[in-house]
XYZ file of C-alpha atoms in Angstrom:
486
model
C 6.985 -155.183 111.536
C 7.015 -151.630 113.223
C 8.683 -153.261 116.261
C 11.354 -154.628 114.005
C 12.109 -151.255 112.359
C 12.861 -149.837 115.759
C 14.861 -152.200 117.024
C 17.040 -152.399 114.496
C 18.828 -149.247 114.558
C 18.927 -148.911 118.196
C 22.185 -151.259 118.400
C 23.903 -149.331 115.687
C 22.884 -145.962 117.301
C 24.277 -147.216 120.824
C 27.561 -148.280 119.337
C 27.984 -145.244 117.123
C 28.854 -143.070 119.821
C 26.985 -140.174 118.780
C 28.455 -140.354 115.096
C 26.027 -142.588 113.268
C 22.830 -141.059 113.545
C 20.704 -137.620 114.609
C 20.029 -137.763 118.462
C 16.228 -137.796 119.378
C 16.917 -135.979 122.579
C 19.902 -133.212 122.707
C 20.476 -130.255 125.377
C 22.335 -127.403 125.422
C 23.076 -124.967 128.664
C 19.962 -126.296 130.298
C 19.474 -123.756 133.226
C 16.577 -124.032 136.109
C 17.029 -121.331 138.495
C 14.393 -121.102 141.335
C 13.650 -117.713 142.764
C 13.570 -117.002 146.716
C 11.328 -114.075 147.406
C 10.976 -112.592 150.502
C 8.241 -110.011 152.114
C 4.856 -108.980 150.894
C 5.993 -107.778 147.332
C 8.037 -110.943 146.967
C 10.856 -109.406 146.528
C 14.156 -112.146 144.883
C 16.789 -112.055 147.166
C 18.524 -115.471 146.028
C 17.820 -117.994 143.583
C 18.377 -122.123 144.311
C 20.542 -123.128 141.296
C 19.109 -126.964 141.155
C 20.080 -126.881 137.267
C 23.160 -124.584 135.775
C 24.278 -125.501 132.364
C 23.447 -129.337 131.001
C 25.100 -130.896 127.906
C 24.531 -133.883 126.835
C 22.102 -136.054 123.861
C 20.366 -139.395 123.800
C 20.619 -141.231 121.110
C 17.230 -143.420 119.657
C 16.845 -146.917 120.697
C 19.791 -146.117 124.086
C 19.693 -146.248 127.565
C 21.176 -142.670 129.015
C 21.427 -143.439 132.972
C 21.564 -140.185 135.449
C 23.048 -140.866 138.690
C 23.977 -138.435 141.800
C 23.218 -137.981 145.479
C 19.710 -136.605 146.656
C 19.356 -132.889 145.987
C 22.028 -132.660 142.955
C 18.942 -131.954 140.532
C 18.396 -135.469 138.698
C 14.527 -134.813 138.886
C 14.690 -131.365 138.119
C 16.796 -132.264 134.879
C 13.957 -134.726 133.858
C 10.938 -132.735 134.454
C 12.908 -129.916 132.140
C 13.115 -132.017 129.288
C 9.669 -133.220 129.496
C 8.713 -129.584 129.611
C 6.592 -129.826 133.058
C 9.167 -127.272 134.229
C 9.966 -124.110 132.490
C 13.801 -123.623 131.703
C 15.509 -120.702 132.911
C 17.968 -121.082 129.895
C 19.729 -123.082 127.889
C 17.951 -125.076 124.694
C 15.844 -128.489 124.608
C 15.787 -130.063 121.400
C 13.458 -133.394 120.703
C 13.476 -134.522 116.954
C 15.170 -131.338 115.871
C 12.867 -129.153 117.170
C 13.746 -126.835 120.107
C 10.806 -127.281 122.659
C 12.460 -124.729 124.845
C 9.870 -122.527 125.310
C 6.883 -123.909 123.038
C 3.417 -123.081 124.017
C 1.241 -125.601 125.774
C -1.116 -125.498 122.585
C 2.149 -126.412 120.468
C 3.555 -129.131 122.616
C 0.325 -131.000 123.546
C 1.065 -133.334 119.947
C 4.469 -133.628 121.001
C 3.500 -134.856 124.511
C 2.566 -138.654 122.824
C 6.540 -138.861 122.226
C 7.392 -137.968 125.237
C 6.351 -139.055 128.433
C 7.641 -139.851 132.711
C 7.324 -142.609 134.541
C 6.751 -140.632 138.382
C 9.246 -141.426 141.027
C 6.233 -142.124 143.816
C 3.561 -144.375 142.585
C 1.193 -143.392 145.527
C 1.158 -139.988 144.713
C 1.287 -140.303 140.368
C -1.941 -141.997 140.874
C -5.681 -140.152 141.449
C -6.877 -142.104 143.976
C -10.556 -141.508 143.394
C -9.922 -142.991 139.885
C -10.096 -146.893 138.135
C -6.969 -148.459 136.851
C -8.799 -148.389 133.687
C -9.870 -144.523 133.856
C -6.223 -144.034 134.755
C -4.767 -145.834 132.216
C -6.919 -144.548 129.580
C -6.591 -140.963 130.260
C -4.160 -140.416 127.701
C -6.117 -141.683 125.036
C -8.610 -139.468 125.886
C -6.589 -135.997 125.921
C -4.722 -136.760 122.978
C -8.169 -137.549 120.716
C -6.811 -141.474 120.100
C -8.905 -144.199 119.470
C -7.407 -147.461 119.489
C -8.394 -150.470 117.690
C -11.140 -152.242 119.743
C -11.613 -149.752 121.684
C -9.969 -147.789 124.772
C -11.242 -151.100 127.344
C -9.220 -153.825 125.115
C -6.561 -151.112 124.778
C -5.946 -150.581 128.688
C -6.407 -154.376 129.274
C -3.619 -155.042 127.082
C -1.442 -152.650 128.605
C -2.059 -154.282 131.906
C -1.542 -157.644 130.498
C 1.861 -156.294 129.089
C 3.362 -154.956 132.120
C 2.274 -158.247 134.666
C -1.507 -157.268 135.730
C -4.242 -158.927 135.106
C -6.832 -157.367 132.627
C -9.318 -158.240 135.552
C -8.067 -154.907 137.617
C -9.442 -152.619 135.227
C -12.303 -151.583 137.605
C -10.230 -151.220 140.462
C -8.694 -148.522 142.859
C -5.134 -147.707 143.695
C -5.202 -148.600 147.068
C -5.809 -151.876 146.301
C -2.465 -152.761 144.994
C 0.732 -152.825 146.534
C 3.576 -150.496 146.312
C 5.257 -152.447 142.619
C 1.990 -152.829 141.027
C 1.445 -149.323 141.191
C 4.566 -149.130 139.469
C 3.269 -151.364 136.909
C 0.396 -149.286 136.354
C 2.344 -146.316 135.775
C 4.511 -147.757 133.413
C 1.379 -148.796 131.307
C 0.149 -145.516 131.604
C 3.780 -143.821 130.457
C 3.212 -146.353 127.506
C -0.451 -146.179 126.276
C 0.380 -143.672 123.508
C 3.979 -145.898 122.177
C 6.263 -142.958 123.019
C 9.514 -142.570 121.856
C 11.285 -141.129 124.915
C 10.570 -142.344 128.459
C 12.118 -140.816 131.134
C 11.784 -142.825 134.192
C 12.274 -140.810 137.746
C 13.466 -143.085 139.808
C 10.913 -146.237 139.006
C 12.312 -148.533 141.508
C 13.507 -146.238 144.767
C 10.237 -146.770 146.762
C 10.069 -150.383 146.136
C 11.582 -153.727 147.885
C 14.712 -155.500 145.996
C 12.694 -158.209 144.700
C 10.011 -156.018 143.081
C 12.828 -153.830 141.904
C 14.216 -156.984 139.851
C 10.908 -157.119 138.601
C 10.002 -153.703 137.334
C 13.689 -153.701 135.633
C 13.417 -156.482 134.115
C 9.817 -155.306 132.759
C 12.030 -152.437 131.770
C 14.342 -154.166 129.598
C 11.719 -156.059 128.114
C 9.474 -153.396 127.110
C 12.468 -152.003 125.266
C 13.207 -154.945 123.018
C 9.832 -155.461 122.320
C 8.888 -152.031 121.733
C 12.173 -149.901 120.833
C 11.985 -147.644 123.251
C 14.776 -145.018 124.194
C 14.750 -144.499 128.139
C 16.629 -141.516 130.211
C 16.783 -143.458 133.648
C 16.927 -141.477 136.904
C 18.240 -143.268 140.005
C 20.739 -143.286 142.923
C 21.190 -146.800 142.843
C 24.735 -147.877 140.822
C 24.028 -151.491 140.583
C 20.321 -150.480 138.787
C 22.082 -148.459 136.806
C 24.268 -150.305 135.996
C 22.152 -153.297 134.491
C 20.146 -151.268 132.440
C 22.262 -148.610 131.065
C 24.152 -148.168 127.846
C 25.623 -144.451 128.931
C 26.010 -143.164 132.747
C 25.826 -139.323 133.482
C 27.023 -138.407 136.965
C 25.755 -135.493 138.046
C 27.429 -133.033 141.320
C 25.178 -129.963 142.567
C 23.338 -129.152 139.864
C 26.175 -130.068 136.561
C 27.321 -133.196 135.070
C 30.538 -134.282 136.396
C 31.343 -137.089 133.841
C 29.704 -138.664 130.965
C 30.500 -142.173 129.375
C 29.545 -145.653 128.486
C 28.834 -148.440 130.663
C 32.127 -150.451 130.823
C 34.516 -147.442 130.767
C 33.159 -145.871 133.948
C 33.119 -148.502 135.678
C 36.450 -150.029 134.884
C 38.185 -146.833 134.898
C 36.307 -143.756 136.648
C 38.225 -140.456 135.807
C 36.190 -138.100 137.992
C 37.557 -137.733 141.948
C 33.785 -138.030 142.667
C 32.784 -141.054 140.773
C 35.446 -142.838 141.982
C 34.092 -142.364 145.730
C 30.611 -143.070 144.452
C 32.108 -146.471 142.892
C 33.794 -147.612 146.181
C 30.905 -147.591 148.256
C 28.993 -150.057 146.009
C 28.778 -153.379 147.756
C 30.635 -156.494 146.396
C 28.384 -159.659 146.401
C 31.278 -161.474 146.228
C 31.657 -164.229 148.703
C 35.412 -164.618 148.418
C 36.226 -161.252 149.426
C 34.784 -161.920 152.799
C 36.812 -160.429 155.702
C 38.607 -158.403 153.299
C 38.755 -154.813 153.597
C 37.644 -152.573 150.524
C 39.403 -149.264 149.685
C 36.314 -147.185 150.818
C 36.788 -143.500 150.101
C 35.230 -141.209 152.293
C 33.984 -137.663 151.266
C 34.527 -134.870 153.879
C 32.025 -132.474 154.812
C 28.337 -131.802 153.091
C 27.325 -131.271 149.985
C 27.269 -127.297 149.767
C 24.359 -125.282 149.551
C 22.993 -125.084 145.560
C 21.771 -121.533 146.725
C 25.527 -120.138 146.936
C 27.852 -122.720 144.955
C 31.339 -122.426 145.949
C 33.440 -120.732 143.127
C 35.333 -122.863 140.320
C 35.045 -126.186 140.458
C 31.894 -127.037 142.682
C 33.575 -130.612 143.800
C 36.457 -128.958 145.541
C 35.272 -128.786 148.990
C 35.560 -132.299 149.208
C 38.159 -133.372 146.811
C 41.591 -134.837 148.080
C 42.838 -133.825 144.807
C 41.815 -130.016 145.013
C 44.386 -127.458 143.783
C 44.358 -123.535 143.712
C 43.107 -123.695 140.288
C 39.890 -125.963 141.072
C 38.937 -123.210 143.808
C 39.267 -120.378 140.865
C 38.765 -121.933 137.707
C 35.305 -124.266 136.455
C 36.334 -127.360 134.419
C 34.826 -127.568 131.549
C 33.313 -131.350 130.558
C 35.700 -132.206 127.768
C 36.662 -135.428 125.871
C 39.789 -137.239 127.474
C 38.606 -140.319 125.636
C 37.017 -142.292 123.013
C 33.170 -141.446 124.259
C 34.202 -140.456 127.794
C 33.565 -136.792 128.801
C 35.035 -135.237 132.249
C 35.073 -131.716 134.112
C 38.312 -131.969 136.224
C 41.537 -130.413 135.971
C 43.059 -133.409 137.773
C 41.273 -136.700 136.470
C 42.242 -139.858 137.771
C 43.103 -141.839 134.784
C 43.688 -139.559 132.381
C 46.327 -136.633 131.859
C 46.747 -133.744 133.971
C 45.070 -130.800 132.742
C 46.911 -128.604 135.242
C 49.806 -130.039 136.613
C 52.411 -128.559 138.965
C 49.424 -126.870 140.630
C 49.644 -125.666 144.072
C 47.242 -128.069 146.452
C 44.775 -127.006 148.439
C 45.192 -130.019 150.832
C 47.462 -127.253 152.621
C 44.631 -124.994 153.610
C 42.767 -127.987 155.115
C 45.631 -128.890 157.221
C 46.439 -125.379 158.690
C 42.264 -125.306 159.336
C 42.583 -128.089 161.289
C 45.553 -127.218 163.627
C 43.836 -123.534 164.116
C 41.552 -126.011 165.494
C 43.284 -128.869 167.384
C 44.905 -125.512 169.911
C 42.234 -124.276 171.464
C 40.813 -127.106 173.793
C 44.721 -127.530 174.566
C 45.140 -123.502 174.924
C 42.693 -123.686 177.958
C 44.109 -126.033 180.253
C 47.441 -124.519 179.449
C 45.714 -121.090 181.157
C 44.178 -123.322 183.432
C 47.245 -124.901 184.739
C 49.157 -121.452 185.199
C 46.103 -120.335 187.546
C 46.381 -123.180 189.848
C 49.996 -122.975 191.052
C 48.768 -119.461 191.778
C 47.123 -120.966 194.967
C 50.916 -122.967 195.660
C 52.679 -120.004 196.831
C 49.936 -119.149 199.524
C 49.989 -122.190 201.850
C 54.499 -121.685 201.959
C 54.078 -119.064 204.425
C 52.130 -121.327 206.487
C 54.554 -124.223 207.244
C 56.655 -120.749 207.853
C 54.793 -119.949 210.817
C 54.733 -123.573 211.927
C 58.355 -124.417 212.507
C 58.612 -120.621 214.430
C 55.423 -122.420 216.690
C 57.718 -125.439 217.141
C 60.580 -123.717 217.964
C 58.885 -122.018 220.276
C 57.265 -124.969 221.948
C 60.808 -126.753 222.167
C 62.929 -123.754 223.562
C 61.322 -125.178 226.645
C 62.288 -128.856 226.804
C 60.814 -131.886 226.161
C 59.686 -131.853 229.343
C 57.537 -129.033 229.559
C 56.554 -129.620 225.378
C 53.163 -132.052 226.702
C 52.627 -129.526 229.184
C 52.563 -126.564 226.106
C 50.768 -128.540 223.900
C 48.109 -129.208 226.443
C 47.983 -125.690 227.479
C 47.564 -123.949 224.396
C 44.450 -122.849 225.082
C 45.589 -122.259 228.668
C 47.934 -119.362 227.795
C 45.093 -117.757 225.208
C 42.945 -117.349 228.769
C 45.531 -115.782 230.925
C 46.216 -113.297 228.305
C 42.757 -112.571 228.411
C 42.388 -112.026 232.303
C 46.116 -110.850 232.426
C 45.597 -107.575 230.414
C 43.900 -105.742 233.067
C 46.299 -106.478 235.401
C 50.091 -106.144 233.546
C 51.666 -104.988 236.998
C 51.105 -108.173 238.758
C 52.664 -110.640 235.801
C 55.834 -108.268 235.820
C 56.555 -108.920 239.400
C 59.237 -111.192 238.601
C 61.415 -111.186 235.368
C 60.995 -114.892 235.227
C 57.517 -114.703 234.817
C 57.653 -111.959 232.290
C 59.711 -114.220 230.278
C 57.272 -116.899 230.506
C 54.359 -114.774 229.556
C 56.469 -112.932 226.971
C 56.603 -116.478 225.581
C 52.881 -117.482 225.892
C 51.902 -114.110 224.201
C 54.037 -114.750 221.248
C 52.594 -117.756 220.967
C 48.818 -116.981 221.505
C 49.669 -113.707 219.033
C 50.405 -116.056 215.783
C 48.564 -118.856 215.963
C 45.429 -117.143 216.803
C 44.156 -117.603 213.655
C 44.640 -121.296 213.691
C 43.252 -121.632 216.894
C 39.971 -119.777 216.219
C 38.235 -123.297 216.438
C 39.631 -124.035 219.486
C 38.324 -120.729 221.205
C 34.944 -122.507 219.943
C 35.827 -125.483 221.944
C 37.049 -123.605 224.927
C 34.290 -121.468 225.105
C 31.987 -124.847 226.108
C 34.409 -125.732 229.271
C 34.327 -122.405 230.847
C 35.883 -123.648 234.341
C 38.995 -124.873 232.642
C 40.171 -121.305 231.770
C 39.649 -120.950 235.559
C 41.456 -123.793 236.342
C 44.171 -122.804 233.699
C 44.917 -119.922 235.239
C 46.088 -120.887 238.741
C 48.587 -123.574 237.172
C 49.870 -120.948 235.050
C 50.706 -118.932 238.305
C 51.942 -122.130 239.940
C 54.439 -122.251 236.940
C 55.395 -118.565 237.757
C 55.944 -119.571 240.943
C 57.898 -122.701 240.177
């Protein structure tokens, strides 16, 4: 009969919205700020804001689901309203009383209403302890003695969530990863709490034990009217098992509202990106292409939040007001709470606001210049070298012209003599009254000296070559008179 009486009102209470009946579980401002010291007197020179200012309630007999990406303070939230964590601020009401800051003498009868199902069920477990010395553990803090004893009691409890009453006397380690699960779910329910906040029960398991331990979820609820605060990344989990959804961005709660309406119709910029990349299992969509929205950038630090709205990093929606102004989580609907100034379908809360989509765009050409600025510079710098070689075909032609002022005929004998005329020059100088015996001759060697004078610096290989054949400069230089004499 006491499983009737609790399952009873927990239909009205889901469909009530919040109007129907006192909430078991409401928070107000919930703030968990974690210090950063730094040096030998641990002096605070930050604090990591995992939690800044929670609203919300659960109502008896519901299923509130908590969703966000790793590191937006899901697990933090939960271990707050348990009370394993003390709050920074903000209020914690269970039952009407504010548990806030109780004593640990004051909330240790309160603890049997309230207990958390551990996210890792290979660390939530002593591993030098029995299933049964686990299991019973609660009864024996809390001063309960159960009908038949605490043995039947745990055995039962293992019977109820899928083990066999059999591994009462045995370890941890020898069950596998969703059976540990189990066995902290029996645990979480020896003492017939009314809240159960679950930490991510199913993250560390395979799909098909996931099914399993859900499904053990849903059932534990009918049959025992249990009120669950869920904790999980997964949509689809969520999704099956939740009556209200609670998004969650750095540390606040981004949207609030029942099952069907945030699915159908997200309002937040964020949920609507966390909807389109859940998978389809939907065979005729095959080959089709799904409006995936992707987020830019990370997820800022929660040790310096950016200013107003903390989603406007990465919004495509962003105006000047997000950037200056925090949305407050208001009512746009019938049950469905949002913090955005721009919801998606819903009314503008600030239209005609300047976008900040501008700013991005200007980063982004500031950008795009510079690896084009440098081979800009680059390319001015290399028709520096251009202008250098000009001279040289210069000197060329003046080479050529002087090589054909003297016919074709005698151009084979120039070009063969080149290094003839660099020799005579040589033995020439210390005799300059003997080549100006004739004019003709000084004409010819006024020639061959203009000639050896500018392309000396070409020919500086070639003085390496005629320095190996030392009896051709000899031999060059009696032709060279026998052209005189010619």
């Amino acid at each position: 009969m006491t499983d009737l009486n609790k399952k009873t009102p927990a239909p009205a209470a889901a469909g009530s919205d919040g109007s129907g009946s006192e909430p078991l579980l409401k928070v107000e401002g919930l703030v968990k700020h974690f210090p950063i010291t730094k040096g030998v007197l641990k002096r605070k020179v930050g604090a990591v804001q995992a939690v800044d200012g929670l609203t919300f309630d659960v109502r008896p007999g519901e299923t509130l689901g908590v969703v966000g990406e790793s590191g937006c303070g899901k697990s933090t939230m939960g271990r707050l309203v348990t009370r394993l964590l003390e709050p920074t601020g903000g209020k914690v009401e269970f039952q009407g009383r504010d548990i806030t800051h109780m004593s640990a003498g004051r909330l240790r009868p309160m603890r049997r209403d309230i207990q958390m199902i551990f996210q890792d069920p290979y660390g939530s477990l002593n591993p030098r302890h029995t299933v049964g010395g686990i299991v019973g553990t609660p009864f024996r803090l809390q001063g309960v003695k159960p009908e038949g004893g605490v043995k039947a009691e745990v055995q039962r409890l293992l019977e109820l969530v899928g083990l066999n009453p059999e591994h009462y006397n045995r370890y941890p380690h020898e069950f596998s990863g969703g059976q540990r699960q189990r066995i902290g779910i029996a645990r979480a329910l020896a003492l017939k709490p009314k809240l159960v906040v679950a930490d991510e029960p199913v993250s560390a398991l395979d799909v098909s034990i996931q099914a399993q331990v859900v499904n053990l979820l849903d059932d534990l609820q009918e049959e025992l009217g249990l009120t669950y605060m869920i904790i999980a990344h997964d949509l689809s989990v969520i999704r099956h098992v939740s009556d209200r959804i609670a998004v969650m961005y750095l540390g606040k709660i981004v949207e609030l509202a029942d099952r069907t309406s945030l699915y159908e119709a997200p309002m937040h910029p964020y949920t609507n990106a966390l909807m389109s990349a859940v998978p389809v299992p939907d065979p005729r969509r095959r080959g089709a292409k799904s409006e995936r929205i992707l987020l830019k950038g990370d997820v800022p630090s929660p040790i310096s939040p950016p200013s107003g709205c903390r989603f406007h990093t990465r919004c495509w929606k962003a105006t000047q007001v997000c950037k200056t102004t925090e949305p407050p989580l208001l009512q746009l609907k019938t049950g469905h709470q949002v913090a955005c100034h721009h919801p998606e379908n819903g009314e503008d809360q600030a239209p005609g606001d300047a976008p900040l989509v501008v700013d991005v765009i200007t980063v982004k050409s500031a950008v795009a210049p510079e690896p084009a600025e440098a081979p800009e510079s680059e390319k001015a710098s290399e028709p520096e070298p251009e202008p250098e070689p000009e001279p040289e075909p210069e000197s060329e032609p003046e080479a050529s012209e002087a090589k054909e002022s003297p016919e074709p005929e005698s151009e084979p004998e120039v070009s063969e003599k080149a290094p003839g005329p660099e020799a005579p020059d040589a033995e020439e100088t210390p005799e300059p009254a003997a080549s100006k015996a004739d004019g003709a001759d000084e004409a010819v060697e006024a020639d061959g000296s203009d000639g050896a004078d500018e392309p000396a610096a070409p020919k500086g290989p070639e003085g390496s070559d005629g320095t190996v054949p030392d009896g051709s400069k000899g031999s060059a230089a009696p032709s060279t008179g026998a052209e005189g004499k010619a």
